[in-house]
Coordinates of C-alpha atoms in Angstrom, one line a residue:
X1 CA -12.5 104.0 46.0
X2 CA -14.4 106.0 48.6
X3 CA -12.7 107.3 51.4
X4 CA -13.1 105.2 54.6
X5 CA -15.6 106.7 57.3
X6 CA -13.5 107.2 60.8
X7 CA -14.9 105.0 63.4
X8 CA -15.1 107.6 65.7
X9 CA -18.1 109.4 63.2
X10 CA -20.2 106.1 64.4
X11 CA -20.2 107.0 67.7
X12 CA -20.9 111.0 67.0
X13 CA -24.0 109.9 64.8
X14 CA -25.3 107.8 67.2
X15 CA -25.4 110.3 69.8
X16 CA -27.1 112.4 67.5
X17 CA -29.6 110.3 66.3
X18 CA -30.2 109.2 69.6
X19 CA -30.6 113.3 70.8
X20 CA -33.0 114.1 67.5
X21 CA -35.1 111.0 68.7
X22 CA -35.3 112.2 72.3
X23 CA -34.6 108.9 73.1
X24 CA -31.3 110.8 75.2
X25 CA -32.8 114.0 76.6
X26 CA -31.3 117.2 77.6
X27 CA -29.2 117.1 80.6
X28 CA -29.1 113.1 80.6
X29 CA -26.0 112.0 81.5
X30 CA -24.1 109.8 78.6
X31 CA -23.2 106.4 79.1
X32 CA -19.2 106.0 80.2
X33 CA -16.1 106.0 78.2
X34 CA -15.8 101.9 78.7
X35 CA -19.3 101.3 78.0
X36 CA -19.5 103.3 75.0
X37 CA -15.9 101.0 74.3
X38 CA -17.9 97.7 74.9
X39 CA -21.0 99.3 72.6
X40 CA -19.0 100.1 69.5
X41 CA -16.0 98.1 69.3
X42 CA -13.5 100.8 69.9
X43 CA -10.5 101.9 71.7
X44 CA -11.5 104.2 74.6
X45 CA -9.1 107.3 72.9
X46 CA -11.4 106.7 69.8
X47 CA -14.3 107.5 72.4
X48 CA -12.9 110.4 73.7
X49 CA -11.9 111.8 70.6
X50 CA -15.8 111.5 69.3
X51 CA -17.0 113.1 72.8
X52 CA -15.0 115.6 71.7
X53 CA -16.3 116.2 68.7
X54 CA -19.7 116.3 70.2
X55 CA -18.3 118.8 72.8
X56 CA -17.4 121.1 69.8
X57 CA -20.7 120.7 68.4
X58 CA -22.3 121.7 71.7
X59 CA -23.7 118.1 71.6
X60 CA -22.7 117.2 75.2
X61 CA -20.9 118.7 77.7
X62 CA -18.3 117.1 80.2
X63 CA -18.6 117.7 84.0
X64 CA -15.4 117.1 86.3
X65 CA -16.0 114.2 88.2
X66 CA -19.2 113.6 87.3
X67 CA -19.1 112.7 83.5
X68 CA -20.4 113.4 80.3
X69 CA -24.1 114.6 79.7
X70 CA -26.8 115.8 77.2
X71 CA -26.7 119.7 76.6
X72 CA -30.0 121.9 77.6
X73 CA -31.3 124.0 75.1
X74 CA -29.0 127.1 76.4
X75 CA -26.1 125.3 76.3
X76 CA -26.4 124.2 72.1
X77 CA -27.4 127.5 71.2
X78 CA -26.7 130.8 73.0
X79 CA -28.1 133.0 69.9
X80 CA -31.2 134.3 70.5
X81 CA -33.2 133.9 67.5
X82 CA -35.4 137.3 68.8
X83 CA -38.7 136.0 68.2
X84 CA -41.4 135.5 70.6
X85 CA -44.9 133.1 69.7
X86 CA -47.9 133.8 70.5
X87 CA -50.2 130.7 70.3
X88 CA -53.9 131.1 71.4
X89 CA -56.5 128.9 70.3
X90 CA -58.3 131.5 68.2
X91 CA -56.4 134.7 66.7
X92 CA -59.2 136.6 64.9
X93 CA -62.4 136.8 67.2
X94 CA -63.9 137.2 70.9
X95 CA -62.0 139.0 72.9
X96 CA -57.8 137.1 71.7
X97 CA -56.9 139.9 68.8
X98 CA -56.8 143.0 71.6
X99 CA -55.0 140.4 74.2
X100 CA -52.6 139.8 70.8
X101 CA -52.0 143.3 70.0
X102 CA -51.3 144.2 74.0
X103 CA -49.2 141.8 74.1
X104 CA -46.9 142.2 70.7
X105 CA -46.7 145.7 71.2
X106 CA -44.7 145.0 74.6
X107 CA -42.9 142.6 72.8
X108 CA -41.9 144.7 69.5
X109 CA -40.8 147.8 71.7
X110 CA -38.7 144.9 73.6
X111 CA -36.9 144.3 70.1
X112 CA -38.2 141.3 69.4
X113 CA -40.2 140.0 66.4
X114 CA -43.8 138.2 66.9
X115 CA -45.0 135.2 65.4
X116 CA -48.2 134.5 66.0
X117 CA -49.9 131.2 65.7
X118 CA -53.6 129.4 66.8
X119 CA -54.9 125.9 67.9
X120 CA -58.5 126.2 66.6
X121 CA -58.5 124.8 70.3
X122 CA -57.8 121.0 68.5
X123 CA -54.7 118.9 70.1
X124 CA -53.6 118.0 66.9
X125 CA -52.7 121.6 65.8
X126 CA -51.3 122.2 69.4
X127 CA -49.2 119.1 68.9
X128 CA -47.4 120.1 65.8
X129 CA -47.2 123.9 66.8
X130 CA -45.4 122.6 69.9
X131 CA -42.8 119.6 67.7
X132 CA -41.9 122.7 65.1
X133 CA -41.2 124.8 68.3
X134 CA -39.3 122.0 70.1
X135 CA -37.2 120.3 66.7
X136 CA -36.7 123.5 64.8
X137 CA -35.2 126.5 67.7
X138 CA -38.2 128.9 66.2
X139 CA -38.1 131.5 69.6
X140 CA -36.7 132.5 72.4
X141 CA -39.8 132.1 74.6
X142 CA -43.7 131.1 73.7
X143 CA -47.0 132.5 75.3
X144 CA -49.4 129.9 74.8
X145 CA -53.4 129.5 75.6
X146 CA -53.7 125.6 76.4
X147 CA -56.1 123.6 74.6
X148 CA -59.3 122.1 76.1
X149 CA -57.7 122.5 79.5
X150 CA -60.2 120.7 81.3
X151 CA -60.0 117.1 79.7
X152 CA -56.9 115.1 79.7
X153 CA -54.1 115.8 77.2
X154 CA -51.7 114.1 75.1
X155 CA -49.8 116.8 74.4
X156 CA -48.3 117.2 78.0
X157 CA -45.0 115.2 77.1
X158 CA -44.4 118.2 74.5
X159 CA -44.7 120.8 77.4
X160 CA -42.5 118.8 79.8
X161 CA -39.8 118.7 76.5
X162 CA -40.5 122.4 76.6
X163 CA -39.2 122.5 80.3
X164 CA -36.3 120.0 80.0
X165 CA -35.1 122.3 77.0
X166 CA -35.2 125.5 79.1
X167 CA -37.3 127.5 76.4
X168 CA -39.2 130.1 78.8
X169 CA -43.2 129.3 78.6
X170 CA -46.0 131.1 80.1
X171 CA -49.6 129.8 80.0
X172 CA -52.7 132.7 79.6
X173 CA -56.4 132.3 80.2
X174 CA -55.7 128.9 81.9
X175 CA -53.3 125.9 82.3
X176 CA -52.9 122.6 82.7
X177 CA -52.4 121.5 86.5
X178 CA -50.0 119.1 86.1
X179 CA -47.4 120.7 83.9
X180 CA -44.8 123.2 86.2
X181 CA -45.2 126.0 84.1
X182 CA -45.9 129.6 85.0
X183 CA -49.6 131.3 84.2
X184 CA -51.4 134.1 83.6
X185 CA -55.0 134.6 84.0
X186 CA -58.1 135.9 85.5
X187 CA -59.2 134.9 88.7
X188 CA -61.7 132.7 86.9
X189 CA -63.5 131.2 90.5
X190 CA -63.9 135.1 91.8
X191 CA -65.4 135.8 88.5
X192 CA -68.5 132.7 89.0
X193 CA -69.1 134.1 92.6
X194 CA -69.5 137.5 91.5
X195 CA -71.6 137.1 88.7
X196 CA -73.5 134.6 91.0
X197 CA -73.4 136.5 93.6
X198 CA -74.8 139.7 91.8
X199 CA -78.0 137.5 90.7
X200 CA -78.5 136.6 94.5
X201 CA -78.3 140.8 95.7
X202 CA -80.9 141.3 93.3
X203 CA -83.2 138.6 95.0
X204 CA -83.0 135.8 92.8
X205 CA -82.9 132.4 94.2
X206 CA -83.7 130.3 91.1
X207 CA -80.0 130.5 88.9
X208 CA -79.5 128.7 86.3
X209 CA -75.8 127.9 85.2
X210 CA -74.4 127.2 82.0
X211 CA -70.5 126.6 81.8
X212 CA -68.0 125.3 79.1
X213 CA -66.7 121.4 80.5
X214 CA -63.4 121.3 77.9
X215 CA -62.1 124.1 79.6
X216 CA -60.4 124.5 83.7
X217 CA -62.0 128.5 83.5
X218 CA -64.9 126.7 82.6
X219 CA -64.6 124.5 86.2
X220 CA -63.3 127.4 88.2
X221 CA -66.4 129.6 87.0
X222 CA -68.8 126.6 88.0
X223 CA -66.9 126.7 91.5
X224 CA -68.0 130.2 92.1
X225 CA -70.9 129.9 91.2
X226 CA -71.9 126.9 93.8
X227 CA -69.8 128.7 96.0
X228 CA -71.7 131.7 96.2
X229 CA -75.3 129.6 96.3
X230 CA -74.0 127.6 99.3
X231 CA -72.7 130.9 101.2
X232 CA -76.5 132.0 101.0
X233 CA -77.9 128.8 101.7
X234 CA -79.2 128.4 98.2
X235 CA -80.0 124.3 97.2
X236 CA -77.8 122.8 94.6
X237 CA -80.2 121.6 91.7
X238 CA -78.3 120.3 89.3
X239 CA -81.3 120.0 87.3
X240 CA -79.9 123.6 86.1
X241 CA -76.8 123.0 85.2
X242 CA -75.9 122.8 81.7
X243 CA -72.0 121.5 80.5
X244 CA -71.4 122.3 77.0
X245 CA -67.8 122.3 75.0
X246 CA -66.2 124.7 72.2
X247 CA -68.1 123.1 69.4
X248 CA -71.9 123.5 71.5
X249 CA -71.0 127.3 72.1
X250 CA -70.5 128.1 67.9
X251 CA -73.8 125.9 67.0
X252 CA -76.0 126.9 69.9
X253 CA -79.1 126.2 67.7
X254 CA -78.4 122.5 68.1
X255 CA -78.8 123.0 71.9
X256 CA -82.2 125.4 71.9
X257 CA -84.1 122.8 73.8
X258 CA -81.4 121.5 76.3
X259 CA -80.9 124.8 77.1
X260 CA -84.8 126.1 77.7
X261 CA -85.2 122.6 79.9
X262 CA -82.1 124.0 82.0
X263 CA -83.8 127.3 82.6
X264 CA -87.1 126.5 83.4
X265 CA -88.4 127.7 86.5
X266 CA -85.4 129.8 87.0
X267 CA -85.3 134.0 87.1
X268 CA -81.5 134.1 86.3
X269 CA -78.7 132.8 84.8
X270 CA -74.7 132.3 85.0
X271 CA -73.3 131.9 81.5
X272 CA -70.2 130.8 81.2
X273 CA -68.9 133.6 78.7
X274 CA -70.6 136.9 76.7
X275 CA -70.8 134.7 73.2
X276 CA -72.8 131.8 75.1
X277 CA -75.1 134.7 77.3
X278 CA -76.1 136.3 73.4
X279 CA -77.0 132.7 72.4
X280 CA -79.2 132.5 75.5
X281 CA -80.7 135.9 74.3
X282 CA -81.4 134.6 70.9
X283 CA -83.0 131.6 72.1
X284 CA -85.2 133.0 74.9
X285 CA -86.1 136.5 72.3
X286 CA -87.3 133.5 70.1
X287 CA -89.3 131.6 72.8
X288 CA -91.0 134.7 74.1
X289 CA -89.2 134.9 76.7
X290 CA -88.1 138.8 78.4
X291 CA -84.9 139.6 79.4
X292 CA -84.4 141.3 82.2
X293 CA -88.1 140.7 82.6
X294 CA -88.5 136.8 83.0
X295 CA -85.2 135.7 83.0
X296 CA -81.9 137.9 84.2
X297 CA -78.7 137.3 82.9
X298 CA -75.3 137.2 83.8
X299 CA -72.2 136.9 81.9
X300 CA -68.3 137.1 82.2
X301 CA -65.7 138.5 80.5
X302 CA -67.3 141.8 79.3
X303 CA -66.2 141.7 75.9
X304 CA -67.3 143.8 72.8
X305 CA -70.1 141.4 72.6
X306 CA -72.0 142.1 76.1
X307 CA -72.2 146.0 75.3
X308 CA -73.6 145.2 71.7
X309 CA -76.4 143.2 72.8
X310 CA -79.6 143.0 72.1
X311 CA -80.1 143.2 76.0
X312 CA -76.5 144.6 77.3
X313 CA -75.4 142.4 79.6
X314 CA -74.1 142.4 83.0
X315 CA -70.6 140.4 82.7
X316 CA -67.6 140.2 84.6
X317 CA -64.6 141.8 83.1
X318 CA -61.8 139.6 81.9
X319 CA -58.7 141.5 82.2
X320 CA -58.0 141.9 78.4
X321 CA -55.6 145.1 77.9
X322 CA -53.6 143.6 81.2
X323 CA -53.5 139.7 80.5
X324 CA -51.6 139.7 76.9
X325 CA -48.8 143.4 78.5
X326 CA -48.6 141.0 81.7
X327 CA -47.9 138.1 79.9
X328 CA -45.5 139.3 77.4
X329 CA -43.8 141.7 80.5
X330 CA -43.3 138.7 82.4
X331 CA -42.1 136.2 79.5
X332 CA -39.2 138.8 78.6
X333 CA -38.2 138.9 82.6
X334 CA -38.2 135.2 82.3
X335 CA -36.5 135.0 79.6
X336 CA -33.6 136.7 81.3
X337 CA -34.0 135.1 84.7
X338 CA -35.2 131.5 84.5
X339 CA -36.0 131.4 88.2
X340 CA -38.6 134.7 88.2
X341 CA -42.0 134.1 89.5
X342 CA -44.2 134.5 86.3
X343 CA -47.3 133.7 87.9
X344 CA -50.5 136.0 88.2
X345 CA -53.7 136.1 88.5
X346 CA -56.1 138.9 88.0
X347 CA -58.9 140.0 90.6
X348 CA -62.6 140.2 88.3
X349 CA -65.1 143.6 88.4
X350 CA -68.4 143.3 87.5
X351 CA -70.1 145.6 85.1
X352 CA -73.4 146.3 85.5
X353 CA -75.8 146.9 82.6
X354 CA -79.4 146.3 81.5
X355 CA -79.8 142.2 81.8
X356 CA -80.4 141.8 85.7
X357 CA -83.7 142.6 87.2
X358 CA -83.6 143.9 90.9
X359 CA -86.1 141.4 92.8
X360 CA -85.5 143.3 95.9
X361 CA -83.7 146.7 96.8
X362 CA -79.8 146.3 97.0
X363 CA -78.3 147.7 100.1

């Protein structure tokens, strides 16, 4: 005959079950000794004895006078697993392998290992990176580019889990507004008022605007740029305003003709990012159409990409060496003080190069 099961082991596996299901959350408090009695049948010393047992396990944790509640994440495991992620929503391309390899050489002198994981900007590959983050103790703190940060999410009850479990989180490049987690990025409204702003020195009044709607950077940049038209009295047509998302901007040739109709009658642009401003070069080299000649351009970010141009372009610099050595500085002073400030927010230069026409003397 098989040995009987202690009644107590009920109770411990409930809890458990109940804590892997997230159905009792970290830092919830536990029901009482004599309703736990009333749940399972038992005596209230064969409750206490499987609190106990949970109390060894560093299941729960009992508070004097106020009861019996759910461990945090730093209370169940106090061994750091040394291991930082990384998770942007490309790893290989644009401008996220030099953020990367800023930020995991702060982190590798900091004696930590790196793991480094990407979205393809899709929720369904955030979702899981997030559940093997949250079920499996993988790091000691993430850095994490949100995905499509401009629509609504269904991933935000992961990053809440992420906050009830204390695991030290700091968004780059954006982040999503309702989720109380530290950020750093570029000063993404500065950056579509100077790139705007540069168009109207020269003496354009006609500027065209073309900026990414899956993406908050994509709405700050689109801010500037009305911004700076309304501080010089410049009309609002939104006639030339083009929103595209992540899948328009790597198959710009399905958009050639939306995007000509946007610019027409205008003698600049705005684009929302160096790999959309060389598609606009493509497409106007192809329609006869000059650059800086007939149509000036600016972009933001300053990657690789706007040096290497056909045209070089004029872009605003994204902070790349300082966003992923910021980041990864301020996740490891997070990660030893839960309550340090972690936000910041870079100011934007403009680099000037050979896409602008001057309209008019600059002063």
């Amino acid at each position: 005959m098989s040995e009987k099961i202690p009644k107590y082991i009920e109770l411990v596996n409930w809890v458990k079950e109940k804590v892997e299901s997230r159905e009792l959350k970290p830092n919830q408090k536990l029901y009482s000794e004599n309703e736990l009695s009333e749940m399972f049948s038992m005596s209230r010393q064969t409750v206490r004895h499987g609190i106990s047992k949970l109390e060894q396990q560093g299941i729960v944790e009992r508070k004097q006078g106020s009861g019996t509640y759910i461990c945090g994440r730093k209370s169940t495991n106090n061994t750091k697993t040394m291991r930082i992620a990384i998770v942007t929503t490309y790893v290989d391309c644009y401008i996220f392998p030099k953020v990367i390899k800023d930020a995991e050489k702060v982190i590798s002198e900091a004696g930590y290992i790196t793991q480094i994981a990407f979205t393809n900007n899709t929720i369904e590959r955030e979702s899981s990176i997030l559940k093997s983050f949250l079920n499996n103790n993988l790091v000691d703190g993430i850095i994490i580019e949100p995905t499509k940060s401009g629509i609504p999410n269904p991933n935000l009850d992961l990053y809440q889990q992420l906050i009830e479990e204390q695991i030290p989180t700091i968004f780059i490049n954006s982040y999503y507004p309702c989720v109380d987690l530290p950020h750093v990025a570029m000063d993404d409204k500065k950056a579509g008022f100077l790139g705007t702003n540069y168009l109207i020195d020269a003496g354009h009044t006609k500027i065209a605007g073309i900026f990414k709607a899956d993406d908050r950077q994509g709405h700050f940049r689109y801010a500037g740029y009305l911004e700076s038209l309304s501080d010089a009295g410049i009309p609002i047509c939104d006639e030339h305003v083009l929103w595209i998302d992540t899948e328009d901007i790597h198959h710009s040739e399905f958009n050639e003709q939306r995007i000509l109709k946007r610019l027409e009658g205008c003698s600049g642009c705005v684009c929302y990012n160096d790999e959309v401003a060389v598609s606009v070069v493509d497409i106007c080299t192809k329609h006869g159409i000059s650059i800086p000649e007939q149509l000036s351009i600016v972009s933001i970010d300053d990657s690789d990409l706007a040096a290497l141009c056909e045209v070089p372009l004029t872009s605003v610099a994204y902070p790349i060496k300082e966003l992923g050595k910021t980041a990864a500085e301020n996740l490891l002073r997070l990660i030893e003080d839960n309550n340090y400030n972690a936000n910041c927010e870079f100011t934007p230069k403009i680099t000037i190069r050979e896409s602008v026409k001057q309209i008019k003397d600059t002063k």
